[in-house]
PDB file of C-alpha atoms and ligand atoms in Angstrom:
ATOM      1  CA  MET A   1      84.914  38.804  87.932  1.00  0.00           C
ATOM      2  CA  THR A   2      84.036  35.142  87.744  1.00  0.00           C
ATOM      3  CA  PRO A   3      86.193  32.537  85.993  1.00  0.00           C
ATOM      4  CA  ASP A   4      83.453  31.698  83.487  1.00  0.00           C
ATOM      5  CA  ARG A   5      83.258  35.218  82.136  1.00  0.00           C
ATOM      6  CA  LEU A   6      85.527  36.256  79.286  1.00  0.00           C
ATOM      7  CA  ARG A   7      87.773  39.245  79.883  1.00  0.00           C
ATOM      8  CA  LEU A   8      88.331  41.785  77.116  1.00  0.00           C
ATOM      9  CA  ALA A   9      90.924  44.515  77.783  1.00  0.00           C
ATOM     10  CA  VAL A  10      90.262  47.852  76.054  1.00  0.00           C
ATOM     11  CA  PRO A  11      91.920  51.305  76.192  1.00  0.00           C
ATOM     12  CA  ASN A  12      90.631  53.581  78.971  1.00  0.00           C
ATOM     13  CA  LYS A  13      91.821  56.788  77.318  1.00  0.00           C
ATOM     14  CA  GLY A  14      93.508  58.156  74.217  1.00  0.00           C
ATOM     15  CA  ARG A  15      92.824  57.856  70.510  1.00  0.00           C
ATOM     16  CA  LEU A  16      91.555  54.283  70.580  1.00  0.00           C
ATOM     17  CA  LEU A  17      89.044  54.813  73.426  1.00  0.00           C
ATOM     18  CA  GLU A  18      86.040  56.260  71.581  1.00  0.00           C
ATOM     19  CA  PRO A  19      86.208  54.116  68.431  1.00  0.00           C
ATOM     20  CA  THR A  20      86.666  50.999  70.577  1.00  0.00           C
ATOM     21  CA  LEU A  21      83.611  51.709  72.752  1.00  0.00           C
ATOM     22  CA  ARG A  22      81.631  52.470  69.576  1.00  0.00           C
ATOM     23  CA  LEU A  23      82.676  49.115  68.094  1.00  0.00           C
ATOM     24  CA  LEU A  24      81.560  47.235  71.226  1.00  0.00           C
ATOM     25  CA  ARG A  25      78.211  49.039  71.264  1.00  0.00           C
ATOM     26  CA  ASP A  26      77.710  48.527  67.509  1.00  0.00           C
ATOM     27  CA  ALA A  27      78.362  44.833  68.116  1.00  0.00           C
ATOM     28  CA  GLY A  28      75.402  44.864  70.490  1.00  0.00           C
ATOM     29  CA  LEU A  29      77.232  44.558  73.804  1.00  0.00           C
ATOM     30  CA  GLU A  30      75.259  46.223  76.569  1.00  0.00           C
ATOM     31  CA  PHE A  31      77.397  47.600  79.361  1.00  0.00           C
ATOM     32  CA  GLU A  32      77.440  50.526  81.771  1.00  0.00           C
ATOM     33  CA  ASP A  33      79.578  53.422  80.619  1.00  0.00           C
ATOM     34  CA  GLN A  34      82.264  52.847  83.201  1.00  0.00           C
ATOM     35  CA  SER A  35      85.335  53.995  81.332  1.00  0.00           C
ATOM     36  CA  ARG A  36      86.607  55.453  84.595  1.00  0.00           C
ATOM     37  CA  ALA A  37      86.160  52.189  86.464  1.00  0.00           C
ATOM     38  CA  LEU A  38      88.448  49.246  85.895  1.00  0.00           C
ATOM     39  CA  VAL A  39      85.758  46.731  84.949  1.00  0.00           C
ATOM     40  CA  SER A  40      82.331  46.872  83.369  1.00  0.00           C
ATOM     41  CA  HIS A  41      80.123  43.842  82.965  1.00  0.00           C
ATOM     42  CA  ALA A  42      78.306  43.125  79.730  1.00  0.00           C
ATOM     43  CA  GLU A  43      74.675  42.445  80.534  1.00  0.00           C
ATOM     44  CA  ASN A  44      73.819  40.215  77.591  1.00  0.00           C
ATOM     45  CA  VAL A  45      77.044  38.197  77.103  1.00  0.00           C
ATOM     46  CA  PRO A  46      79.300  36.485  79.713  1.00  0.00           C
ATOM     47  CA  LEU A  47      81.982  39.114  79.193  1.00  0.00           C
ATOM     48  CA  ASP A  48      83.789  41.594  81.430  1.00  0.00           C
ATOM     49  CA  ILE A  49      85.417  44.650  79.893  1.00  0.00           C
ATOM     50  CA  LEU A  50      88.679  45.739  81.537  1.00  0.00           C
ATOM     51  CA  HIS A  51      89.357  49.438  80.972  1.00  0.00           C
ATOM     52  CA  VAL A  52      93.144  49.801  81.105  1.00  0.00           C
ATOM     53  CA  ARG A  53      96.007  51.827  79.668  1.00  0.00           C
ATOM     54  CA  THR A  54      96.503  51.182  75.931  1.00  0.00           C
ATOM     55  CA  GLU A  55     100.189  50.417  76.505  1.00  0.00           C
ATOM     56  CA  ASP A  56      99.376  47.680  79.056  1.00  0.00           C
ATOM     57  CA  ILE A  57      96.962  45.675  76.929  1.00  0.00           C
ATOM     58  CA  VAL A  58      99.424  43.382  75.142  1.00  0.00           C
ATOM     59  CA  GLU A  59     101.037  42.490  78.470  1.00  0.00           C
ATOM     60  CA  LEU A  60      97.701  41.793  80.179  1.00  0.00           C
ATOM     61  CA  VAL A  61      96.613  39.457  77.395  1.00  0.00           C
ATOM     62  CA  GLY A  62     100.065  37.833  77.265  1.00  0.00           C
ATOM     63  CA  ASP A  63      99.955  37.202  81.025  1.00  0.00           C
ATOM     64  CA  GLY A  64      96.457  35.733  80.778  1.00  0.00           C
ATOM     65  CA  VAL A  65      94.838  38.438  82.923  1.00  0.00           C
ATOM     66  CA  ALA A  66      92.604  39.125  79.893  1.00  0.00           C
ATOM     67  CA  ASP A  67      91.542  36.630  77.203  1.00  0.00           C
ATOM     68  CA  LEU A  68      91.236  39.235  74.446  1.00  0.00           C
ATOM     69  CA  GLY A  69      92.463  42.790  73.987  1.00  0.00           C
ATOM     70  CA  ILE A  70      92.117  45.718  71.607  1.00  0.00           C
ATOM     71  CA  THR A  71      95.346  47.569  70.833  1.00  0.00           C
ATOM     72  CA  GLY A  72      97.360  48.982  67.927  1.00  0.00           C
ATOM     73  CA  THR A  73      99.594  46.916  65.616  1.00  0.00           C
ATOM     74  CA  ASN A  74     102.412  49.295  66.560  1.00  0.00           C
ATOM     75  CA  LEU A  75     102.092  48.455  70.259  1.00  0.00           C
ATOM     76  CA  LEU A  76     101.943  44.756  69.475  1.00  0.00           C
ATOM     77  CA  ALA A  77     105.108  45.046  67.361  1.00  0.00           C
ATOM     78  CA  GLU A  78     106.827  46.974  70.134  1.00  0.00           C
ATOM     79  CA  ALA A  79     105.947  44.530  72.918  1.00  0.00           C
ATOM     80  CA  ASP A  80     108.078  41.580  73.776  1.00  0.00           C
ATOM     81  CA  VAL A  81     105.081  39.214  73.493  1.00  0.00           C
ATOM     82  CA  GLU A  82     103.838  37.242  70.486  1.00  0.00           C
ATOM     83  CA  LEU A  83     100.041  37.301  70.366  1.00  0.00           C
ATOM     84  CA  PRO A  84      97.745  36.046  67.624  1.00  0.00           C
ATOM     85  CA  VAL A  85      95.824  38.819  65.840  1.00  0.00           C
ATOM     86  CA  ARG A  86      92.207  37.630  65.657  1.00  0.00           C
ATOM     87  CA  LEU A  87      90.813  40.634  63.735  1.00  0.00           C
ATOM     88  CA  GLU A  88      91.926  43.842  62.080  1.00  0.00           C
ATOM     89  CA  LEU A  89      89.445  46.473  63.228  1.00  0.00           C
ATOM     90  CA  GLY A  90      89.882  49.149  60.544  1.00  0.00           C
ATOM     91  CA  TYR A  91      90.272  52.207  62.803  1.00  0.00           C
ATOM     92  CA  GLY A  92      93.237  53.836  64.589  1.00  0.00           C
ATOM     93  CA  ARG A  93      95.110  53.759  61.311  1.00  0.00           C
ATOM     94  CA  CYS A  94      98.565  55.315  61.352  1.00  0.00           C
ATOM     95  CA  ARG A  95     102.064  54.659  60.036  1.00  0.00           C
ATOM     96  CA  LEU A  96     105.343  54.377  61.890  1.00  0.00           C
ATOM     97  CA  GLU A  97     107.617  56.578  59.800  1.00  0.00           C
ATOM     98  CA  ALA A  98     111.234  57.664  59.826  1.00  0.00           C
ATOM     99  CA  ALA A  99     111.655  61.417  59.315  1.00  0.00           C
ATOM    100  CA  VAL A 100     114.451  63.965  59.101  1.00  0.00           C
ATOM    101  CA  PRO A 101     114.593  67.793  59.067  1.00  0.00           C
ATOM    102  CA  VAL A 102     113.327  69.152  55.721  1.00  0.00           C
ATOM    103  CA  ASP A 103     116.774  70.446  54.738  1.00  0.00           C
ATOM    104  CA  ASP A 104     118.410  67.053  55.282  1.00  0.00           C
ATOM    105  CA  GLU A 105     119.590  65.229  52.140  1.00  0.00           C
ATOM    106  CA  ALA A 106     118.483  61.709  53.254  1.00  0.00           C
ATOM    107  CA  VAL A 107     115.712  60.208  51.119  1.00  0.00           C
ATOM    108  CA  SER A 108     116.132  56.498  51.939  1.00  0.00           C
ATOM    109  CA  PHE A 109     116.510  54.308  55.015  1.00  0.00           C
ATOM    110  CA  GLU A 110     120.094  53.448  53.959  1.00  0.00           C
ATOM    111  CA  GLN A 111     121.025  57.105  54.112  1.00  0.00           C
ATOM    112  CA  LEU A 112     120.091  57.145  57.806  1.00  0.00           C
ATOM    113  CA  ALA A 113     123.116  54.948  58.599  1.00  0.00           C
ATOM    114  CA  GLY A 114     125.196  56.402  61.410  1.00  0.00           C
ATOM    115  CA  ARG A 115     122.378  58.677  62.608  1.00  0.00           C
ATOM    116  CA  ARG A 116     120.805  58.961  66.022  1.00  0.00           C
ATOM    117  CA  LEU A 117     117.057  58.317  65.751  1.00  0.00           C
ATOM    118  CA  ALA A 118     114.736  59.418  68.555  1.00  0.00           C
ATOM    119  CA  THR A 119     111.682  57.190  69.000  1.00  0.00           C
ATOM    120  CA  SER A 120     109.077  55.874  71.398  1.00  0.00           C
ATOM    121  CA  HIS A 121     109.242  52.599  69.422  1.00  0.00           C
ATOM    122  CA  PRO A 122     112.839  51.523  70.124  1.00  0.00           C
ATOM    123  CA  ALA A 123     112.314  47.751  69.711  1.00  0.00           C
ATOM    124  CA  THR A 124     110.526  48.064  66.334  1.00  0.00           C
ATOM    125  CA  THR A 125     113.069  50.609  65.083  1.00  0.00           C
ATOM    126  CA  ARG A 126     116.029  48.482  66.182  1.00  0.00           C
ATOM    127  CA  ARG A 127     114.545  45.390  64.547  1.00  0.00           C
ATOM    128  CA  PHE A 128     113.657  47.201  61.289  1.00  0.00           C
ATOM    129  CA  PHE A 129     117.100  48.728  60.754  1.00  0.00           C
ATOM    130  CA  GLY A 130     118.876  45.640  62.124  1.00  0.00           C
ATOM    131  CA  GLU A 131     117.114  43.377  59.570  1.00  0.00           C
ATOM    132  CA  ARG A 132     118.353  45.653  56.783  1.00  0.00           C
ATOM    133  CA  GLY A 133     121.915  45.838  58.108  1.00  0.00           C
ATOM    134  CA  ILE A 134     121.653  49.617  58.609  1.00  0.00           C
ATOM    135  CA  ASP A 135     123.546  50.823  61.643  1.00  0.00           C
ATOM    136  CA  VAL A 136     121.620  53.496  63.581  1.00  0.00           C
ATOM    137  CA  ALA A 137     121.757  54.652  67.210  1.00  0.00           C
ATOM    138  CA  ILE A 138     118.410  54.611  69.009  1.00  0.00           C
ATOM    139  CA  VAL A 139     117.479  57.433  71.390  1.00  0.00           C
ATOM    140  CA  PRO A 140     114.442  56.141  73.325  1.00  0.00           C
ATOM    141  CA  LEU A 141     111.924  58.846  74.286  1.00  0.00           C
ATOM    142  CA  SER A 142     108.462  58.374  75.713  1.00  0.00           C
ATOM    143  CA  GLY A 143     106.868  61.414  74.068  1.00  0.00           C
ATOM    144  CA  SER A 144     107.435  64.622  72.057  1.00  0.00           C
ATOM    145  CA  VAL A 145     109.703  62.698  69.743  1.00  0.00           C
ATOM    146  CA  GLU A 146     109.230  65.259  66.972  1.00  0.00           C
ATOM    147  CA  VAL A 147     111.175  67.959  68.820  1.00  0.00           C
ATOM    148  CA  ALA A 148     114.286  65.790  69.318  1.00  0.00           C
ATOM    149  CA  PRO A 149     116.144  66.994  66.171  1.00  0.00           C
ATOM    150  CA  ARG A 150     115.588  70.653  67.134  1.00  0.00           C
ATOM    151  CA  LEU A 151     116.913  69.967  70.627  1.00  0.00           C
ATOM    152  CA  GLY A 152     120.019  68.367  69.157  1.00  0.00           C
ATOM    153  CA  LEU A 153     119.115  64.995  70.702  1.00  0.00           C
ATOM    154  CA  ALA A 154     118.997  63.153  67.375  1.00  0.00           C
ATOM    155  CA  GLU A 155     119.381  63.658  63.619  1.00  0.00           C
ATOM    156  CA  GLY A 156     116.103  61.916  62.815  1.00  0.00           C
ATOM    157  CA  ILE A 157     113.031  60.392  64.374  1.00  0.00           C
ATOM    158  CA  VAL A 158     110.804  57.344  64.053  1.00  0.00           C
ATOM    159  CA  ASP A 159     107.262  58.255  65.037  1.00  0.00           C
ATOM    160  CA  LEU A 160     103.583  57.588  64.397  1.00  0.00           C
ATOM    161  CA  VAL A 161     102.062  59.658  61.607  1.00  0.00           C
ATOM    162  CA  SER A 162      98.481  59.827  60.395  1.00  0.00           C
ATOM    163  CA  THR A 163      97.944  63.085  58.486  1.00  0.00           C
ATOM    164  CA  GLY A 164     101.579  64.189  58.473  1.00  0.00           C
ATOM    165  CA  SER A 165     100.736  67.637  59.865  1.00  0.00           C
ATOM    166  CA  THR A 166     102.817  67.125  63.036  1.00  0.00           C
ATOM    167  CA  LEU A 167     105.860  66.409  60.880  1.00  0.00           C
ATOM    168  CA  ILE A 168     105.258  69.544  58.803  1.00  0.00           C
ATOM    169  CA  MET A 169     104.681  71.696  61.893  1.00  0.00           C
ATOM    170  CA  ASN A 170     108.028  70.552  63.233  1.00  0.00           C
ATOM    171  CA  GLY A 171     109.968  71.105  60.015  1.00  0.00           C
ATOM    172  CA  LEU A 172     110.337  67.376  59.332  1.00  0.00           C
ATOM    173  CA  ARG A 173     109.973  65.243  56.205  1.00  0.00           C
ATOM    174  CA  SER A 174     109.222  61.532  55.937  1.00  0.00           C
ATOM    175  CA  VAL A 175     111.925  59.213  54.629  1.00  0.00           C
ATOM    176  CA  GLY A 176     109.801  56.051  54.639  1.00  0.00           C
ATOM    177  CA  CYS A 177     107.312  53.874  56.460  1.00  0.00           C
ATOM    178  CA  LEU A 178     108.483  51.139  58.849  1.00  0.00           C
ATOM    179  CA  LEU A 179     105.050  49.798  59.754  1.00  0.00           C
ATOM    180  CA  GLU A 180     101.381  50.345  58.898  1.00  0.00           C
ATOM    181  CA  SER A 181      99.241  50.202  62.002  1.00  0.00           C
ATOM    182  CA  GLN A 182      95.571  49.925  62.916  1.00  0.00           C
ATOM    183  CA  ALA A 183      93.562  48.765  65.882  1.00  0.00           C
ATOM    184  CA  VAL A 184      93.505  44.974  66.213  1.00  0.00           C
ATOM    185  CA  LEU A 185      91.800  42.385  68.392  1.00  0.00           C
ATOM    186  CA  VAL A 186      94.425  40.122  69.923  1.00  0.00           C
ATOM    187  CA  GLY A 187      93.811  36.890  71.794  1.00  0.00           C
ATOM    188  CA  ARG A 188      95.693  34.750  74.259  1.00  0.00           C
ATOM    189  CA  PRO A 189      97.710  32.044  72.570  1.00  0.00           C
ATOM    190  CA  SER A 190      95.549  29.460  74.372  1.00  0.00           C
ATOM    191  CA  ALA A 191      92.338  30.750  75.858  1.00  0.00           C
ATOM    192  CA  VAL A 192      90.825  28.872  78.740  1.00  0.00           C
ATOM    193  CA  ALA A 193      88.744  26.144  77.130  1.00  0.00           C
ATOM    194  CA  ARG A 194      85.468  26.912  78.839  1.00  0.00           C
ATOM    195  CA  ARG A 195      85.647  30.462  77.540  1.00  0.00           C
ATOM    196  CA  ASP A 196      86.578  29.456  73.969  1.00  0.00           C
ATOM    197  CA  ALA A 197      82.992  29.554  72.759  1.00  0.00           C
ATOM    198  CA  THR A 198      82.613  33.142  73.941  1.00  0.00           C
ATOM    199  CA  VAL A 199      85.940  34.095  72.285  1.00  0.00           C
ATOM    200  CA  ASP A 200      84.594  32.727  69.001  1.00  0.00           C
ATOM    201  CA  GLU A 201      81.352  34.655  69.492  1.00  0.00           C
ATOM    202  CA  VAL A 202      83.210  37.918  70.123  1.00  0.00           C
ATOM    203  CA  VAL A 203      85.440  37.388  67.065  1.00  0.00           C
ATOM    204  CA  THR A 204      82.424  36.581  64.871  1.00  0.00           C
ATOM    205  CA  VAL A 205      80.301  39.519  65.991  1.00  0.00           C
ATOM    206  CA  LEU A 206      83.071  42.156  66.040  1.00  0.00           C
ATOM    207  CA  GLY A 207      84.206  40.823  62.656  1.00  0.00           C
ATOM    208  CA  ALA A 208      80.639  41.199  61.365  1.00  0.00           C
ATOM    209  CA  VAL A 209      80.559  44.854  62.422  1.00  0.00           C
ATOM    210  CA  VAL A 210      83.930  45.572  60.786  1.00  0.00           C
ATOM    211  CA  ALA A 211      82.860  43.784  57.582  1.00  0.00           C
ATOM    212  CA  GLY A 212      79.530  45.649  57.537  1.00  0.00           C
ATOM    213  CA  ARG A 213      81.190  49.038  57.923  1.00  0.00           C
ATOM    214  CA  ARG A 214      83.238  48.501  54.770  1.00  0.00           C
ATOM    215  CA  ARG A 215      80.183  47.755  52.657  1.00  0.00           C
ATOM    216  CA  LYS A 216      76.819  49.135  51.614  1.00  0.00           C
ATOM    217  CA  TYR A 217      73.569  47.488  50.601  1.00  0.00           C
ATOM    218  CA  LEU A 218      72.543  48.773  47.202  1.00  0.00           C
ATOM    219  CA  MET A 219      68.916  48.562  46.036  1.00  0.00           C
ATOM    220  CA  MET A 220      67.483  49.797  42.759  1.00  0.00           C
ATOM    221  CA  ASN A 221      64.703  49.273  40.255  1.00  0.00           C
ATOM    222  CA  ALA A 222      65.435  48.704  36.602  1.00  0.00           C
ATOM    223  CA  PRO A 223      63.827  47.551  33.384  1.00  0.00           C
ATOM    224  CA  ARG A 224      64.521  43.846  32.896  1.00  0.00           C
ATOM    225  CA  ARG A 225      66.365  44.589  29.621  1.00  0.00           C
ATOM    226  CA  ALA A 226      68.937  46.682  31.560  1.00  0.00           C
ATOM    227  CA  LEU A 227      69.837  43.755  33.825  1.00  0.00           C
ATOM    228  CA  SER A 228      72.966  42.570  32.045  1.00  0.00           C
ATOM    229  CA  ALA A 229      74.373  46.121  31.851  1.00  0.00           C
ATOM    230  CA  ILE A 230      73.688  46.583  35.573  1.00  0.00           C
ATOM    231  CA  GLU A 231      75.230  43.238  36.475  1.00  0.00           C
ATOM    232  CA  ALA A 232      78.367  44.230  34.570  1.00  0.00           C
ATOM    233  CA  ILE A 233      78.734  47.342  36.751  1.00  0.00           C
ATOM    234  CA  LEU A 234      78.218  45.486  40.032  1.00  0.00           C
ATOM    235  CA  PRO A 235      81.277  43.602  41.265  1.00  0.00           C
ATOM    236  CA  GLY A 236      81.418  39.931  40.429  1.00  0.00           C
ATOM    237  CA  LEU A 237      81.854  38.549  43.942  1.00  0.00           C
ATOM    238  CA  ALA A 238      78.287  37.859  44.976  1.00  0.00           C
ATOM    239  CA  SER A 239      75.708  37.818  42.242  1.00  0.00           C
ATOM    240  CA  PRO A 240      72.945  40.351  42.909  1.00  0.00           C
ATOM    241  CA  SER A 241      69.443  39.334  43.977  1.00  0.00           C
ATOM    242  CA  VAL A 242      66.928  40.048  41.231  1.00  0.00           C
ATOM    243  CA  ILE A 243      63.335  40.358  42.391  1.00  0.00           C
ATOM    244  CA  PRO A 244      60.385  40.638  39.992  1.00  0.00           C
ATOM    245  CA  LEU A 245      58.161  43.687  40.463  1.00  0.00           C
ATOM    246  CA  ALA A 246      54.414  44.048  39.887  1.00  0.00           C
ATOM    247  CA  HIS A 247      55.201  45.704  36.575  1.00  0.00           C
ATOM    248  CA  ASP A 248      56.215  42.805  34.388  1.00  0.00           C
ATOM    249  CA  ASP A 249      59.102  44.510  32.632  1.00  0.00           C
ATOM    250  CA  MET A 250      60.643  45.907  35.870  1.00  0.00           C
ATOM    251  CA  VAL A 251      62.893  44.207  38.447  1.00  0.00           C
ATOM    252  CA  ALA A 252      64.456  45.209  41.763  1.00  0.00           C
ATOM    253  CA  VAL A 253      68.195  44.539  42.012  1.00  0.00           C
ATOM    254  CA  HIS A 254      69.889  44.210  45.424  1.00  0.00           C
ATOM    255  CA  ALA A 255      73.625  43.812  45.987  1.00  0.00           C
ATOM    256  CA  VAL A 256      76.282  44.237  48.659  1.00  0.00           C
ATOM    257  CA  VAL A 257      79.164  46.415  47.452  1.00  0.00           C
ATOM    258  CA  GLU A 258      82.371  47.861  48.886  1.00  0.00           C
ATOM    259  CA  ASP A 259      81.744  51.306  50.356  1.00  0.00           C
ATOM    260  CA  ALA A 260      84.729  52.657  48.431  1.00  0.00           C
ATOM    261  CA  ASP A 261      83.153  51.606  45.099  1.00  0.00           C
ATOM    262  CA  VAL A 262      79.726  53.218  45.597  1.00  0.00           C
ATOM    263  CA  TRP A 263      80.809  56.637  44.346  1.00  0.00           C
ATOM    264  CA  ARG A 264      82.162  55.184  41.113  1.00  0.00           C
ATOM    265  CA  MET A 265      79.112  52.969  40.520  1.00  0.00           C
ATOM    266  CA  LEU A 266      76.200  55.371  40.866  1.00  0.00           C
ATOM    267  CA  PRO A 267      76.552  57.354  37.619  1.00  0.00           C
ATOM    268  CA  PRO A 268      76.908  54.286  35.341  1.00  0.00           C
ATOM    269  CA  LEU A 269      74.054  52.486  37.144  1.00  0.00           C
ATOM    270  CA  ARG A 270      71.814  55.443  36.469  1.00  0.00           C
ATOM    271  CA  ALA A 271      72.992  55.658  32.880  1.00  0.00           C
ATOM    272  CA  ALA A 272      72.239  51.922  32.455  1.00  0.00           C
ATOM    273  CA  GLY A 273      68.622  52.554  33.413  1.00  0.00           C
ATOM    274  CA  ALA A 274      68.522  51.994  37.186  1.00  0.00           C
ATOM    275  CA  SER A 275      66.209  54.270  39.158  1.00  0.00           C
ATOM    276  CA  GLY A 276      65.225  54.702  42.801  1.00  0.00           C
ATOM    277  CA  ILE A 277      68.754  53.706  43.817  1.00  0.00           C
ATOM    278  CA  LEU A 278      69.076  53.337  47.591  1.00  0.00           C
ATOM    279  CA  VAL A 279      72.436  53.050  49.378  1.00  0.00           C
ATOM    280  CA  VAL A 280      71.843  51.574  52.822  1.00  0.00           C
ATOM    281  CA  PRO A 281      74.346  51.015  55.665  1.00  0.00           C
ATOM    282  CA  ILE A 282      74.976  47.448  56.825  1.00  0.00           C
ATOM    283  CA  GLU A 283      74.993  46.953  60.579  1.00  0.00           C
ATOM    284  CA  LYS A 284      76.602  43.512  60.540  1.00  0.00           C
ATOM    285  CA  LEU A 285      77.759  41.161  57.819  1.00  0.00           C
ATOM    286  CA  VAL A 286      78.702  37.529  58.425  1.00  0.00           C
ATOM    287  CA  PRO A 287      80.155  36.188  55.171  1.00  0.00           C
TER     288      PRO A 287
HETATM  289  P1  AMP B   1      97.110  57.129  72.891  1.00  0.00           P
HETATM  290  O1  AMP B   1      98.538  57.500  73.050  1.00  0.00           O
HETATM  291  O2  AMP B   1      96.522  56.452  74.089  1.00  0.00           O
HETATM  292  O3  AMP B   1      96.261  58.212  72.325  1.00  0.00           O
HETATM  293  O4  AMP B   1      97.039  55.971  71.791  1.00  0.00           O
HETATM  294  C1  AMP B   1      97.956  55.963  70.817  1.00  0.00           C
HETATM  295  C2  AMP B   1      97.671  54.819  69.905  1.00  0.00           C
HETATM  296  O5  AMP B   1      96.687  55.216  68.960  1.00  0.00           O
HETATM  297  C3  AMP B   1      98.914  54.466  69.120  1.00  0.00           C
HETATM  298  O6  AMP B   1      99.712  53.535  69.778  1.00  0.00           O
HETATM  299  C4  AMP B   1      98.342  53.962  67.813  1.00  0.00           C
HETATM  300  O7  AMP B   1      98.047  52.591  67.892  1.00  0.00           O
HETATM  301  C5  AMP B   1      97.040  54.755  67.661  1.00  0.00           C
HETATM  302  N1  AMP B   1      97.159  55.914  66.747  1.00  0.00           N
HETATM  303  C6  AMP B   1      96.385  56.124  65.662  1.00  0.00           C
HETATM  304  N2  AMP B   1      96.751  57.231  65.014  1.00  0.00           N
HETATM  305  C7  AMP B   1      97.767  57.780  65.692  1.00  0.00           C
HETATM  306  C8  AMP B   1      98.584  58.943  65.517  1.00  0.00           C
HETATM  307  N3  AMP B   1      98.426  59.769  64.504  1.00  0.00           N
HETATM  308  N4  AMP B   1      99.521  59.220  66.445  1.00  0.00           N
HETATM  309  C9  AMP B   1      99.656  58.392  67.490  1.00  0.00           C
HETATM  310  N5  AMP B   1      98.943  57.295  67.691  1.00  0.00           N
HETATM  311  C10 AMP B   1      98.011  56.949  66.805  1.00  0.00           C
END
């Protein structure tokens, strides 16, 4: 590793590994698949990728060993280090939730007062309940938190949930969400100046991939007279491009739309007279 090369710390195993490597490749970084080695060198950008444990990433960036890191909001909240979030990456989504056995009467955080709560997020849990003046006892565990009530270790838990099936399988019910989490790109508070330009490049290009994933490029042909009806269906943000076609009364309409809206838009576009509608993925989008 040379001092002029930027260091980006990424998870070397676990849930965030695959989506993180996919993000880096989608961004166009070329590097050997060395997820078993500590470092891989990007071939086309002055950047070294440090493959480390997910739980160590905040610390490594905080200490300045890495300039940037990819981790979960939950791990950032749990760590004793304040780091600027440069980008929300849109994957690794989960919620930190408080839960109790299904037959328990508690339905609010306040009703957890006086309970023992088992969690692998003791700092976040302590802070959350402390800020609300709710007195709970924290039982720190590093894993298998969901079995703690059955073992008689605690009356409730605070744990990460995505689908909720682990809670159900363990006879637990959510009481509420303490924190919404996703993968984030974090940076050092003050990156070394000569690497700043590369930090900005990484933030721009990763941000372009994340922005592109959320949207689709919509193309269609339509009779010119249908244009105002079509424009009314397309979201107002960016006005669509309207391109004349060889047939005088026909135009092509192109627009960038939110992926989540495509489903809702297609039937009315067709009804308004659009035909040959193409929905195309966007590789990168720089606003
Ligand atoms: P790992 O333990 O290495 O698989 O990584 C766990 C990290 O993945 C957590 O700290 C979260 O940031 C993220 N994550 C996303 N969904 C979940 C989930 N359902 N359970 C646990 N972690 C999740």
